[in-house]
């Protein structure tokens, strides 16, 4: 339970206490005052009417603010169902997508820069598929250590959610061939940019 949620709960409990005070009978309060200070002047009925109105008003304001705070708290942290839906939507959107690689990368130094770049792409997709109540931030996609230049595993987490997911991303050279920019020639002929296709699957838990 985050600090804002705790504050909301406290406000609702306090409001319930104010309502309970407003329901105390006037005769009981008079008797309590008389037992403490018998010489005190008796409180008029108008005093209890005003006091009840004030207590009920404060309780109403507290309940309203508490309910509003719960809504704000929900918008500032992820829950498991929101993350589950968002990760599934992101995986579906990224599966079958394509992209370009580094035209200058050659074996035995393959292109691995895409790994960190793709992590950002995953984070953006998860946020996009989070829905209206989910936060628009605090999603992290972390590549594991057991990766290659063509196959990467990402651990996806979000602030507030207790569940994590593993996205398996496989990058293969596009069957349609590499991209040839029109009117651009390299030192040994036409310059081409490697094109890749991405296959993405997801599962709950660690990679």
Tab-separated table of C-alpha atoms in Angstrom:
chain	number	residue	atom	x	y	z
A	1	UNK	CA	0.000	0.000	0.000
A	2	UNK	CA	1.574	3.297	-1.095
A	3	UNK	CA	1.587	6.507	0.954
A	4	UNK	CA	-1.302	8.085	-0.949
A	5	UNK	CA	-3.508	5.034	-0.421
A	6	UNK	CA	-2.671	4.984	3.302
A	7	UNK	CA	-3.591	8.660	3.538
A	8	UNK	CA	-6.888	7.980	1.776
A	9	UNK	CA	-7.729	5.157	4.183
A	10	UNK	CA	-6.877	7.371	7.161
A	11	UNK	CA	-9.152	10.107	5.806
A	12	UNK	CA	-12.070	7.689	5.456
A	13	UNK	CA	-11.535	6.323	8.979
A	14	UNK	CA	-11.413	9.869	10.351
A	15	UNK	CA	-14.621	10.722	8.486
A	16	UNK	CA	-16.333	7.674	9.972
A	17	UNK	CA	-15.279	8.887	13.421
A	18	UNK	CA	-16.767	12.324	12.764
A	19	UNK	CA	-20.051	10.751	11.692
A	20	UNK	CA	-20.072	8.642	14.856
A	21	UNK	CA	-19.558	11.782	16.949
A	22	UNK	CA	-22.460	13.484	15.163
A	23	UNK	CA	-24.738	10.600	16.177
A	24	UNK	CA	-24.052	10.906	19.932
A	25	UNK	CA	-27.185	12.004	21.761
A	26	UNK	CA	-27.261	15.400	23.410
A	27	UNK	CA	-28.362	13.944	26.776
A	28	UNK	CA	-25.301	11.690	26.853
A	29	UNK	CA	-22.977	14.641	26.222
A	30	UNK	CA	-24.715	16.704	28.896
A	31	UNK	CA	-24.353	13.852	31.378
A	32	UNK	CA	-20.669	13.429	30.518
A	33	UNK	CA	-20.018	17.178	30.973
A	34	UNK	CA	-21.891	17.175	34.273
A	35	UNK	CA	-19.793	14.276	35.586
A	36	UNK	CA	-16.604	16.189	34.791
A	37	UNK	CA	-17.728	19.692	35.761
A	38	UNK	CA	-21.051	19.763	37.620
A	39	UNK	CA	-21.031	23.582	37.792
A	40	UNK	CA	-20.731	24.036	34.019
A	41	UNK	CA	-23.581	25.768	32.218
A	42	UNK	CA	-25.939	23.482	30.324
A	43	UNK	CA	-25.457	23.505	26.566
A	44	UNK	CA	-28.483	24.668	24.538
A	45	UNK	CA	-30.081	22.471	21.880
A	46	UNK	CA	-28.921	24.910	19.191
A	47	UNK	CA	-25.304	24.088	20.054
A	48	UNK	CA	-25.837	20.409	19.268
A	49	UNK	CA	-27.591	21.215	15.986
A	50	UNK	CA	-24.694	23.381	14.819
A	51	UNK	CA	-22.144	20.832	16.025
A	52	UNK	CA	-23.870	17.987	14.155
A	53	UNK	CA	-24.048	20.021	10.948
A	54	UNK	CA	-20.328	20.868	11.225
A	55	UNK	CA	-19.328	17.252	11.937
A	56	UNK	CA	-21.408	15.845	9.084
A	57	UNK	CA	-20.031	18.491	6.706
A	58	UNK	CA	-16.421	17.708	7.640
A	59	UNK	CA	-17.104	13.987	7.308
A	60	UNK	CA	-18.628	14.517	3.862
A	61	UNK	CA	-15.615	16.500	2.707
A	62	UNK	CA	-13.278	13.828	4.093
A	63	UNK	CA	-15.135	11.027	2.307
A	64	UNK	CA	-15.112	12.958	-0.972
A	65	UNK	CA	-11.379	13.672	-0.754
A	66	UNK	CA	-10.663	10.067	0.247
A	67	UNK	CA	-12.521	8.673	-2.753
A	68	UNK	CA	-10.795	11.143	-5.067
A	69	UNK	CA	-7.409	10.164	-3.613
A	70	UNK	CA	-8.079	6.511	-4.357
A	71	UNK	CA	-8.623	7.470	-7.986
A	72	UNK	CA	-5.390	9.452	-8.078
A	73	UNK	CA	-3.509	6.564	-6.456
A	74	UNK	CA	-4.832	4.162	-9.075
A	75	UNK	CA	-3.601	6.469	-11.848
A	76	UNK	CA	-0.080	6.711	-10.415
A	77	UNK	CA	0.749	3.015	-10.040
A	78	UNK	CA	0.295	-0.162	-12.062
A	79	UNK	CA	-1.611	-3.185	-10.872
A	80	UNK	CA	-1.139	-6.768	-12.040
A	81	UNK	CA	-4.166	-6.844	-14.337
A	82	UNK	CA	-3.179	-3.589	-16.057
A	83	UNK	CA	0.361	-4.809	-16.652
A	84	UNK	CA	-0.810	-8.219	-17.865
A	85	UNK	CA	-3.110	-6.656	-20.453
A	86	UNK	CA	-0.530	-4.050	-21.507
A	87	UNK	CA	2.282	-6.575	-21.979
A	88	UNK	CA	0.047	-8.846	-24.046
A	89	UNK	CA	-1.000	-5.916	-26.216
A	90	UNK	CA	2.624	-4.800	-26.658
A	91	UNK	CA	3.776	-8.307	-27.587
A	92	UNK	CA	1.013	-8.648	-30.173
A	93	UNK	CA	1.888	-5.259	-31.659
A	94	UNK	CA	5.627	-5.977	-31.861
A	95	UNK	CA	5.346	-9.546	-33.117
A	96	UNK	CA	5.877	-9.524	-36.869
A	97	UNK	CA	7.230	-5.983	-36.937
A	98	UNK	CA	10.338	-5.015	-38.896
A	99	UNK	CA	13.237	-2.632	-38.572
A	100	UNK	CA	16.662	-1.677	-39.836
A	101	UNK	CA	20.064	-2.612	-38.465
A	102	UNK	CA	23.516	-1.066	-38.495
A	103	UNK	CA	24.837	-1.018	-42.061
A	104	UNK	CA	28.435	-0.950	-40.789
A	105	UNK	CA	28.250	-3.917	-38.390
A	106	UNK	CA	30.164	-6.958	-39.574
A	107	UNK	CA	31.116	-10.290	-38.056
A	108	UNK	CA	32.842	-11.018	-35.722
A	109	UNK	CA	31.451	-7.766	-34.276
A	110	UNK	CA	27.719	-8.151	-34.913
A	111	UNK	CA	25.180	-5.392	-34.418
A	112	UNK	CA	24.044	-5.431	-30.788
A	113	UNK	CA	23.081	-1.772	-30.401
A	114	UNK	CA	19.499	-2.691	-31.219
A	115	UNK	CA	19.121	-4.549	-27.907
A	116	UNK	CA	18.949	-1.418	-25.737
A	117	UNK	CA	17.002	0.465	-28.392
A	118	UNK	CA	14.409	-2.306	-28.511
A	119	UNK	CA	14.040	-2.163	-24.722
A	120	UNK	CA	12.846	1.425	-25.070
A	121	UNK	CA	10.457	0.350	-27.815
A	122	UNK	CA	8.979	-2.330	-25.550
A	123	UNK	CA	8.510	0.176	-22.719
A	124	UNK	CA	6.722	2.599	-25.040
A	125	UNK	CA	4.430	-0.129	-26.378
A	126	UNK	CA	3.501	-1.364	-22.898
A	127	UNK	CA	2.609	2.175	-21.807
A	128	UNK	CA	0.586	2.694	-24.982
A	129	UNK	CA	-1.444	-0.464	-24.318
A	130	UNK	CA	-1.924	0.271	-20.614
A	131	UNK	CA	-5.390	1.749	-20.958
A	132	UNK	CA	-6.886	4.919	-19.514
A	133	UNK	CA	-6.417	4.070	-15.832
A	134	UNK	CA	-2.805	2.890	-16.080
A	135	UNK	CA	0.097	5.328	-15.586
A	136	UNK	CA	1.930	6.619	-18.634
A	137	UNK	CA	5.355	5.866	-17.155
A	138	UNK	CA	7.318	3.590	-14.773
A	139	UNK	CA	7.644	0.596	-17.116
A	140	UNK	CA	11.066	-1.046	-17.395
A	141	UNK	CA	12.267	-3.617	-19.942
A	142	UNK	CA	15.632	-5.042	-18.884
A	143	UNK	CA	17.650	-7.365	-21.160
A	144	UNK	CA	18.964	-10.446	-19.394
A	145	UNK	CA	22.595	-11.550	-19.578
A	146	UNK	CA	21.824	-14.659	-21.655
A	147	UNK	CA	21.372	-12.930	-24.999
A	148	UNK	CA	22.787	-13.135	-28.505
A	149	UNK	CA	22.807	-10.702	-31.403
A	150	UNK	CA	19.641	-12.329	-32.747
A	151	UNK	CA	17.750	-13.501	-29.637
A	152	UNK	CA	17.126	-11.401	-26.535
A	153	UNK	CA	15.062	-11.920	-23.392
A	154	UNK	CA	13.596	-8.863	-21.647
A	155	UNK	CA	12.225	-8.761	-18.102
A	156	UNK	CA	9.295	-6.327	-18.044
A	157	UNK	CA	8.227	-4.761	-14.734
A	158	UNK	CA	6.151	-1.757	-13.678
A	159	UNK	CA	5.949	0.319	-10.521
A	160	UNK	CA	3.180	-0.951	-8.240
A	161	UNK	CA	2.679	-4.309	-9.988
A	162	UNK	CA	3.889	-7.448	-8.258
A	163	UNK	CA	3.982	-9.453	-11.481
A	164	UNK	CA	6.842	-9.490	-13.996
A	165	UNK	CA	6.893	-10.777	-17.556
A	166	UNK	CA	9.488	-12.165	-19.936
A	167	UNK	CA	9.445	-11.048	-23.555
A	168	UNK	CA	11.421	-13.261	-25.925
A	169	UNK	CA	12.489	-11.331	-29.005
A	170	UNK	CA	14.050	-13.022	-32.035
A	171	UNK	CA	15.530	-10.902	-34.821
A	172	UNK	CA	16.103	-12.448	-38.266
A	173	UNK	CA	17.102	-10.997	-41.615
A	174	UNK	CA	14.052	-10.016	-43.603
A	175	UNK	CA	12.911	-12.428	-46.297
A	176	UNK	CA	12.174	-9.420	-48.488
A	177	UNK	CA	15.862	-8.509	-48.574
A	178	UNK	CA	17.780	-5.518	-47.361
A	179	UNK	CA	16.756	-1.940	-47.993
A	180	UNK	CA	18.424	-0.052	-50.828
A	181	UNK	CA	18.088	3.723	-50.435
A	182	UNK	CA	17.317	5.255	-53.831
A	183	UNK	CA	20.157	7.221	-55.371
A	184	UNK	CA	22.738	6.185	-52.755
A	185	UNK	CA	25.813	4.194	-53.744
A	186	UNK	CA	28.547	2.718	-51.592
A	187	UNK	CA	32.206	2.294	-52.297
A	188	UNK	CA	31.678	-1.102	-53.911
A	189	UNK	CA	28.274	-0.616	-55.488
A	190	UNK	CA	24.795	0.034	-54.192
A	191	UNK	CA	24.579	0.805	-50.494
A	192	UNK	CA	22.176	-1.451	-48.602
A	193	UNK	CA	20.792	-1.269	-45.074
A	194	UNK	CA	20.107	-4.607	-43.369
A	195	UNK	CA	16.418	-5.245	-42.742
A	196	UNK	CA	15.158	-7.447	-39.921
A	197	UNK	CA	11.918	-9.084	-38.870
A	198	UNK	CA	11.023	-9.494	-35.198
A	199	UNK	CA	9.195	-12.370	-33.544
A	200	UNK	CA	7.964	-11.588	-30.032
A	201	UNK	CA	6.389	-13.852	-27.434
A	202	UNK	CA	5.668	-13.225	-23.759
A	203	UNK	CA	5.149	-15.253	-20.609
A	204	UNK	CA	4.570	-14.413	-16.981
A	205	UNK	CA	7.511	-14.685	-14.588
A	206	UNK	CA	11.255	-14.492	-14.896
A	207	UNK	CA	13.135	-15.257	-18.090
